[in-house]
Amino acid sequence: MPEFANRGRARASARRAAAWLARESGDTMIEVMVAALIVALIAAAVFVGFGSVASIAGAQRHQAEASTLAQQDEERMRGLSATQLSSTDPGAPTCATTAGVYGNECYTETVDGEPYTITSTAQFVSASDGADACTASTNDNADYIETDSSVTWAANNDGRHAVAEHSLISPHVGGGLVIQVSDGSQPTPHPLQGVAISVTGPDTGTLTLTTDSNGCAVFAGLPGDTYTVGWPSGYIQENTGATSASAIVVDGSTETDSYELGKTGAIVAQFKTTYPGNNYVAATTDTFVASNSQLTSPAVSGTPSTLSSSSSYSSSISSGFTLFPLAGSNDAYSVYAGACAGDAPPSPTTAVVTGNNTTTVQVPEPAMLVDVWGNTTTEVDDPQGSGTGYSVSYSGSWTHQSGVSGNFDNTLSSSNSNGAVATLTFTGTSVTWVTQTGSNRGNANIALYNSSNTLIASATVSGHSNSTVDNVPLWSSTSLAYGSYTLKITVPSGNNYVAVDGYIIGGATSLLSTAPNVTLTDTNCANNETYPPTQVPTSAQGALTNPGEPYGNFTVCADNGSVMNTATVANTNFTTGNTVNVYLNSGATGLTSGTCT
């Protein structure tokens, strides 16, 4: 029995052990996997550590190489002259593969297969405050040159800042010259970048620098002397129009000069005028003005005509590429005909000038109608009416005939009515009564009065003849002082017919039958004198070939080659013109011998 009992216990223990082993089999697999994972993580950490150490070592190597390159670049710049340090690589912004001889440039170096980019900058600074020697707002002394060498490499510099080295270089014994250029904008000028500025001296030759973003070019280490400062062709200086300037450099100090520069532009002025019956027709002149309050004085274009030639008068004048391209809110030129600012009309034409371009504008001129009068013999017909310098009238009973063959203009006026009067009022130096005589013609009473209505001559004359005769000068009065007179022919009582065919007025005032010489003195421009082309005067246009003349006040002189006279005119009406009369007839006030000069 005991034996059977022991066997039973043994089998039960075996069954319990087998069940326990069955339950524990899953836990063992998990433990194995966890152990393996831990080993893998430890291995990965070890490898990452090795990689970090390698990366850190590489970054440190890159930084060390960059520092060496920066120091080498600083040494390179210390070997450059002051002018070279001021210079910028003309190939910029391209980064060169080798270093040049410029203080401001970019180049690359390859070390152990790794490319490095070196950027060099150099600027002049003041010893007093360390500020840049030339900025948009200040101009300090150029005492030292501050250099900067910055080096970068690939892969974003391994997450590190660029390596930079700095130093100060003292120029050799001499002085500094700071040139700053701007565009002349108002109210605040804008710096001009990229303009080549040259400085020429007796010992240095010509040195050239390009202006930076502040419009500055700084020359240092210059021997004390006088230098010529120049800028590129096509640029001029505002107000002066100069293409260069002079600067004096003193050893141990800095000369700072500022210039407002711009590329030249041009204005073409085309002139027009209006006068009665002629609206907005081409006008001619010899000069025009382009002015602006930014300029010290207006720009005058064209060539004043001379006494020997008026060929410089033209309907279109170009300034050529001589005008400064003004900028800012007040950039427009006022354009008008004339020779000075005094010729400006109330509302002048405006034009904006831009560099290398031509602006064309139409410029109005007031019309000056110059009527030149002279001594002529004028035949006046008998019909009632008036003309230049005379008038004809009748009182009482008169018969006026037309189609009368043989008479002046085939007309004749006659009367036998007691007290009938034929009256001629005229201006001149002599008068003749022309009549038709015949068998039925009788006496006539003649009376001549001056402008004060004083009787100065009288007579009774007869028109009787055995046969009819036309165009008979029956009575005349000569050698009169030039002036206004009244001639009366009266029919007496119990008379035969008195006939009037016409009159001949000597020394009468009429427009010249030849072209006069005319000079215009512009009193707005300190007696500027011009000589316009002339023609035989007409009642519509006067004596000027083209009446368009500048706005303002003028003294007009006219001569016929032997006598001359003057008159004044305000040439200010742009719509109806401005008439001025110049009298060359005998006895005219102001008449003198000679010619206009």
Coordinates of C-alpha atoms in Angstrom, one line a residue, residues 86-479:
S86 CA 38.4 101.5 -51.3
S87 CA 37.8 99.6 -54.5
T88 CA 35.1 97.1 -55.3
D89 CA 35.6 94.1 -57.5
P90 CA 34.1 95.1 -60.9
G91 CA 32.9 91.6 -61.3
A92 CA 30.6 91.8 -58.3
P93 CA 28.2 90.3 -57.4
T94 CA 29.9 87.3 -59.0
C95 CA 32.1 85.5 -56.5
A96 CA 35.6 85.0 -58.0
T97 CA 37.6 81.8 -57.6
T98 CA 40.7 83.6 -56.5
A99 CA 41.4 86.7 -54.5
G100 CA 41.9 90.0 -56.3
V101 CA 43.3 93.4 -55.3
Y102 CA 40.1 94.9 -53.9
G103 CA 39.1 95.8 -50.4
N104 CA 35.5 94.9 -51.2
E105 CA 35.1 91.6 -53.0
C106 CA 34.1 87.9 -52.7
Y107 CA 36.2 84.9 -53.6
T108 CA 36.4 81.1 -52.8
E109 CA 39.1 78.8 -51.5
T110 CA 39.0 75.0 -51.4
V111 CA 40.7 73.2 -48.5
D112 CA 40.7 69.4 -48.2
G113 CA 37.9 69.3 -50.8
E114 CA 35.7 71.7 -48.8
P115 CA 34.9 75.0 -50.5
Y116 CA 35.0 78.2 -48.3
T117 CA 33.6 81.6 -49.3
I118 CA 35.5 84.7 -48.2
T119 CA 33.8 88.1 -48.2
S120 CA 36.0 91.1 -47.8
T121 CA 34.8 94.6 -46.9
A122 CA 36.7 97.8 -46.1
Q123 CA 35.4 101.2 -45.1
F124 CA 36.9 104.4 -43.8
V125 CA 36.0 105.4 -40.3
S126 CA 36.6 108.4 -38.1
A127 CA 39.0 108.2 -35.2
S128 CA 36.7 110.4 -33.1
D129 CA 33.6 108.2 -33.0
G130 CA 34.4 105.1 -35.1
A131 CA 31.6 106.0 -37.4
D132 CA 31.7 105.3 -41.2
A133 CA 33.4 108.2 -42.9
C134 CA 30.6 108.7 -45.4
T135 CA 27.0 107.9 -44.9
A136 CA 23.7 109.3 -46.2
S137 CA 23.6 111.7 -43.2
T138 CA 27.1 112.3 -42.0
N139 CA 30.6 113.0 -43.3
D140 CA 33.4 112.3 -40.8
N141 CA 37.1 112.2 -41.3
A142 CA 38.7 109.2 -43.1
D143 CA 41.2 108.5 -40.4
Y144 CA 41.4 104.7 -40.5
I145 CA 40.3 101.8 -42.7
E146 CA 38.2 99.2 -41.0
T147 CA 38.5 95.8 -42.7
D148 CA 36.3 92.8 -42.2
S149 CA 37.0 89.2 -43.5
S150 CA 34.0 86.9 -43.2
V151 CA 34.2 83.2 -44.1
T152 CA 31.4 80.7 -44.6
W153 CA 31.3 77.1 -45.8
A154 CA 28.8 74.5 -47.0
A155 CA 26.1 72.7 -45.0
N156 CA 25.0 75.9 -43.4
N157 CA 28.4 76.3 -41.6
D158 CA 27.6 73.2 -39.6
G159 CA 25.0 75.3 -37.7
R160 CA 27.6 77.8 -36.6
H161 CA 28.1 81.5 -37.3
A162 CA 30.4 82.7 -40.0
V163 CA 34.0 83.2 -38.9
A164 CA 35.0 86.9 -39.1
E165 CA 38.2 88.8 -38.5
H166 CA 38.4 92.6 -38.1
S167 CA 41.3 95.1 -38.1
L168 CA 42.1 98.8 -38.5
I169 CA 44.6 100.0 -41.0
S170 CA 46.1 103.5 -40.8
P171 CA 46.7 105.0 -44.3
H172 CA 50.1 106.1 -45.2
V173 CA 51.0 109.8 -44.6
G174 CA 48.7 112.0 -46.6
G175 CA 45.1 113.3 -46.5
G176 CA 41.7 111.9 -47.3
L177 CA 39.1 113.0 -49.9
V178 CA 35.5 111.9 -49.3
I179 CA 33.3 112.4 -52.4
Q180 CA 29.5 112.0 -52.0
V181 CA 27.1 112.2 -54.9
S182 CA 23.3 112.4 -55.0
D183 CA 20.5 113.0 -57.5
G184 CA 19.4 116.4 -56.4
S185 CA 15.9 115.3 -55.4
Q186 CA 13.9 117.8 -53.3
P187 CA 13.4 118.0 -50.4
T188 CA 15.8 115.1 -49.7
P189 CA 18.5 114.1 -52.2
H190 CA 18.9 110.4 -52.9
P191 CA 22.4 108.9 -52.9
L192 CA 23.7 107.7 -56.3
Q193 CA 25.3 104.2 -56.1
G194 CA 27.6 102.7 -58.8
V195 CA 28.9 106.0 -60.2
A196 CA 32.6 105.9 -61.2
I197 CA 34.4 108.9 -59.5
S198 CA 37.9 109.7 -60.6
V199 CA 40.5 111.8 -58.8
T200 CA 43.5 113.0 -60.7
G201 CA 46.6 114.6 -59.1
P202 CA 50.1 115.5 -60.3
D203 CA 51.7 112.7 -58.3
T204 CA 49.0 110.0 -58.2
G205 CA 47.7 110.0 -61.7
T206 CA 44.1 109.1 -62.0
L207 CA 42.5 107.0 -59.3
T208 CA 38.9 105.7 -59.8
L209 CA 36.4 104.4 -57.3
T210 CA 32.7 103.5 -57.6
T211 CA 30.3 105.0 -55.1
D212 CA 28.7 102.8 -52.5
S213 CA 25.0 102.6 -51.4
N214 CA 25.5 105.9 -49.6
G215 CA 26.8 107.5 -52.8
C216 CA 30.3 107.7 -51.3
A217 CA 33.8 107.2 -52.7
V218 CA 36.6 107.6 -50.2
F219 CA 40.1 108.3 -51.3
A220 CA 42.8 108.1 -48.6
G221 CA 46.6 108.4 -48.4
L222 CA 46.6 111.2 -51.0
P223 CA 49.6 113.6 -50.9
G224 CA 48.5 117.1 -50.1
D225 CA 47.8 118.8 -53.4
T226 CA 45.0 120.1 -55.7
Y227 CA 43.1 117.3 -57.4
T228 CA 40.5 117.2 -60.3
V229 CA 37.4 115.3 -59.4
G230 CA 35.6 113.8 -62.4
W231 CA 32.5 111.7 -63.2
P232 CA 31.4 109.7 -66.2
S233 CA 30.6 111.3 -69.5
G234 CA 26.9 112.2 -69.7
Y235 CA 26.7 113.3 -66.1
I236 CA 26.6 117.0 -65.1
Q237 CA 26.5 118.9 -61.9
E238 CA 23.3 120.6 -60.9
N239 CA 23.3 124.4 -61.3
T240 CA 26.7 124.6 -62.7
G241 CA 26.4 122.0 -65.5
A242 CA 30.1 121.1 -64.8
T243 CA 31.6 117.8 -65.8
S244 CA 34.4 118.0 -63.2
A245 CA 35.4 119.9 -60.1
S246 CA 38.5 120.9 -58.1
A247 CA 39.4 119.7 -54.6
I248 CA 42.3 120.5 -52.3
V249 CA 43.7 117.8 -50.0
V250 CA 45.8 118.7 -47.0
D251 CA 48.1 116.2 -45.3
G252 CA 46.6 114.9 -42.1
S253 CA 43.1 116.0 -42.7
T254 CA 40.0 114.9 -44.7
E255 CA 38.3 117.0 -47.4
T256 CA 34.6 116.2 -47.8
D257 CA 32.9 117.3 -51.0
S258 CA 29.3 116.7 -52.1
Y259 CA 27.9 116.9 -55.6
E260 CA 24.5 116.6 -57.1
L261 CA 24.8 114.8 -60.4
G262 CA 22.5 113.6 -63.1
K263 CA 22.6 112.2 -66.6
T264 CA 21.7 115.0 -69.0
G265 CA 18.4 115.2 -70.9
A266 CA 17.0 117.6 -73.6
I267 CA 14.0 119.8 -74.3
V268 CA 12.8 120.6 -77.8
A269 CA 10.6 123.7 -77.8
Q270 CA 8.2 124.2 -80.7
F271 CA 6.7 127.8 -80.9
K272 CA 3.1 128.8 -81.8
T273 CA 1.3 132.1 -81.9
T274 CA -2.2 133.6 -82.4
Y275 CA -3.2 136.9 -83.9
P276 CA -6.3 138.2 -85.6
G277 CA -7.3 135.8 -88.4
N278 CA -4.4 133.4 -87.6
N279 CA -5.0 130.9 -84.8
Y280 CA -2.1 128.9 -83.4
V281 CA 0.3 129.2 -86.3
A282 CA 4.0 128.4 -86.2
A283 CA 6.1 131.1 -84.6
T284 CA 9.8 131.7 -84.6
T285 CA 12.3 132.9 -82.0
D286 CA 16.0 132.7 -81.3
T287 CA 16.2 131.5 -77.7
F288 CA 14.1 129.9 -75.0
V289 CA 14.4 129.4 -71.3
A290 CA 14.0 126.4 -69.1
S291 CA 13.8 127.3 -65.4
N292 CA 13.2 125.7 -62.0
S293 CA 13.4 127.0 -58.5
Q294 CA 15.9 124.3 -57.7
L295 CA 18.4 125.9 -60.1
T296 CA 20.5 128.9 -59.2
S297 CA 19.8 130.4 -62.7
P298 CA 17.6 129.4 -65.7
A299 CA 19.1 127.5 -68.6
V300 CA 18.9 129.5 -71.9
S301 CA 19.0 127.6 -75.2
G302 CA 19.4 128.9 -78.7
T303 CA 21.6 131.5 -80.3
P304 CA 20.7 135.3 -80.2
S305 CA 20.4 136.7 -83.7
T306 CA 22.9 139.3 -84.8
L307 CA 22.6 142.5 -86.9
S308 CA 24.1 140.7 -89.9
S309 CA 21.8 137.7 -89.8
S310 CA 18.5 136.7 -88.3
S311 CA 18.9 133.0 -89.4
S312 CA 18.9 131.8 -85.8
Y313 CA 15.2 132.5 -85.6
S314 CA 13.5 129.1 -85.8
S315 CA 10.1 127.5 -85.1
S316 CA 11.8 124.8 -83.1
I317 CA 14.9 125.0 -80.9
S318 CA 16.6 122.1 -79.0
S319 CA 18.5 122.5 -75.8
G320 CA 20.7 119.6 -76.7
F321 CA 21.6 117.1 -73.9
T322 CA 22.6 119.8 -71.5
L323 CA 19.7 119.9 -68.9
F324 CA 19.9 118.4 -65.4
P325 CA 17.3 115.7 -64.7
L326 CA 15.5 117.2 -61.7
A327 CA 13.9 114.8 -59.3
G328 CA 11.4 114.9 -56.5
S329 CA 8.1 116.8 -56.1
N330 CA 9.4 119.9 -58.0
D331 CA 10.9 118.1 -61.1
A332 CA 9.3 120.1 -63.9
Y333 CA 11.0 122.9 -65.9
S334 CA 9.0 126.0 -66.9
V335 CA 9.6 126.5 -70.6
Y336 CA 9.0 129.8 -72.4
A337 CA 10.4 131.9 -75.3
G338 CA 13.0 134.5 -74.3
A339 CA 16.4 134.9 -72.8
C340 CA 15.9 135.3 -69.0
A341 CA 13.6 134.6 -66.1
G342 CA 12.0 138.0 -66.7
D343 CA 10.3 136.6 -69.9
A344 CA 8.3 134.1 -67.9
P345 CA 4.5 134.4 -68.6
P346 CA 2.0 133.9 -65.8
S347 CA 1.3 130.2 -66.8
P348 CA 4.4 128.8 -68.7
T349 CA 4.5 125.5 -70.4
T350 CA 6.1 122.7 -68.2
A351 CA 8.3 119.8 -69.1
V352 CA 10.0 117.0 -67.1
V353 CA 13.5 116.1 -68.2
T354 CA 14.9 112.5 -67.7
G355 CA 18.4 111.3 -68.3
N356 CA 19.3 110.4 -71.9
N357 CA 15.8 111.4 -73.2
T358 CA 14.3 114.3 -75.2
T359 CA 11.1 116.0 -74.1
T360 CA 9.2 117.9 -76.8
V361 CA 6.7 120.7 -75.8
Q362 CA 4.7 123.4 -77.6
V363 CA 5.4 126.9 -76.4
P364 CA 2.9 129.7 -77.1
E365 CA 4.2 133.2 -77.9
P366 CA 2.2 136.5 -77.9
A367 CA 2.1 138.1 -81.4
M368 CA 3.9 141.4 -81.8
L369 CA 2.4 143.3 -84.7
V370 CA 5.0 146.0 -85.7
D371 CA 3.5 148.6 -88.0
V372 CA 6.2 150.8 -89.5
W373 CA 5.0 154.0 -91.1
G374 CA 6.8 156.3 -93.5
N375 CA 6.6 159.3 -95.8
T376 CA 4.6 158.5 -98.9
T377 CA 2.6 160.4 -101.5
T378 CA -1.0 159.3 -101.2
E379 CA -3.6 159.8 -103.9
V380 CA -7.0 160.2 -102.4
D381 CA -10.2 159.8 -104.5
D382 CA -13.1 162.2 -104.2
P383 CA -15.8 159.8 -102.7
Q384 CA -16.6 160.5 -99.1
G385 CA -14.8 158.2 -96.7
S386 CA -11.5 157.8 -94.8
G387 CA -8.3 156.0 -95.0
T388 CA -4.9 155.9 -93.2
G389 CA -4.1 159.5 -92.4
Y390 CA -7.0 161.2 -94.1
S391 CA -10.8 161.6 -94.4
V392 CA -13.1 163.2 -97.1
S393 CA -16.5 164.7 -96.3
Y394 CA -19.1 167.0 -98.0
S395 CA -21.7 169.5 -96.8
G396 CA -24.4 171.1 -98.8
S397 CA -25.6 169.8 -102.2
W398 CA -23.2 167.8 -104.2
T399 CA -23.5 165.4 -107.2
H400 CA -21.3 162.3 -107.0
Q401 CA -20.7 160.6 -110.3
S402 CA -19.1 157.3 -111.2
G403 CA -18.0 155.8 -114.5
V404 CA -16.6 159.2 -115.6
S405 CA -13.9 158.2 -118.1
G406 CA -10.6 160.1 -117.7
N407 CA -11.0 161.0 -114.1
F408 CA -9.2 159.5 -111.1
D409 CA -10.8 156.1 -110.4
N410 CA -13.5 157.3 -112.9
T411 CA -15.4 159.3 -110.2
L412 CA -16.2 163.0 -109.9
S413 CA -18.0 165.1 -107.3
S414 CA -19.4 168.6 -108.3
S415 CA -21.6 171.3 -107.0
N416 CA -22.9 174.8 -107.9
S417 CA -24.8 175.2 -104.7
N418 CA -23.9 178.4 -102.7
G419 CA -22.0 177.5 -99.6
A420 CA -21.4 173.8 -100.4
V421 CA -18.1 172.6 -98.9
A422 CA -15.8 169.8 -99.7
T423 CA -13.5 169.0 -96.8
L424 CA -10.3 167.0 -96.6
T425 CA -8.6 166.3 -93.2
F426 CA -5.1 164.8 -93.6
T427 CA -1.8 164.3 -91.9
G428 CA 1.3 165.1 -94.0
T429 CA 3.6 167.8 -95.3
S430 CA 1.8 169.0 -98.5
V431 CA -1.6 168.8 -100.2
T432 CA -2.8 169.3 -103.8
W433 CA -6.4 169.6 -105.0
V434 CA -7.0 167.7 -108.3
T435 CA -10.1 168.8 -110.4
Q436 CA -11.6 168.8 -113.8
T437 CA -11.7 172.1 -115.6
G438 CA -14.1 173.2 -118.3
S439 CA -16.3 175.9 -119.8
N440 CA -19.0 175.5 -117.1
R441 CA -16.5 175.6 -114.2
G442 CA -16.3 178.6 -111.9
N443 CA -14.4 179.9 -108.9
A444 CA -13.7 178.1 -105.6
N445 CA -12.6 179.5 -102.3
I446 CA -9.7 177.7 -100.6
A447 CA -8.9 177.7 -96.9
L448 CA -6.3 175.6 -95.1
Y449 CA -6.3 175.2 -91.3
N450 CA -3.8 173.6 -88.9
S451 CA -4.5 171.2 -86.1
S452 CA -5.4 174.2 -83.9
N453 CA -8.0 175.3 -86.4
T454 CA -5.9 178.4 -87.3
L455 CA -6.1 179.6 -90.9
I456 CA -2.7 179.3 -92.5
A457 CA -3.5 179.7 -96.2
S458 CA -6.4 180.9 -98.4
A459 CA -7.1 181.6 -102.1
T460 CA -9.7 181.9 -104.7
V461 CA -9.1 179.9 -107.8
S462 CA -10.9 179.3 -111.1
G463 CA -11.6 176.1 -112.8
H464 CA -12.8 177.7 -116.1
S465 CA -11.2 176.5 -119.3
N466 CA -12.3 176.5 -123.0
S467 CA -12.4 172.8 -123.1
T468 CA -12.7 170.0 -120.6
V469 CA -9.4 168.9 -119.0
D470 CA -9.2 166.0 -116.6
N471 CA -6.8 165.5 -113.6
V472 CA -5.8 169.1 -113.2
P473 CA -3.7 170.0 -110.0
L474 CA -5.6 173.3 -109.5
W475 CA -4.2 174.3 -106.1
S476 CA -1.5 173.1 -103.7
S477 CA 0.3 174.0 -100.5
T478 CA 3.8 172.5 -99.9
S479 CA 6.6 172.7 -97.3

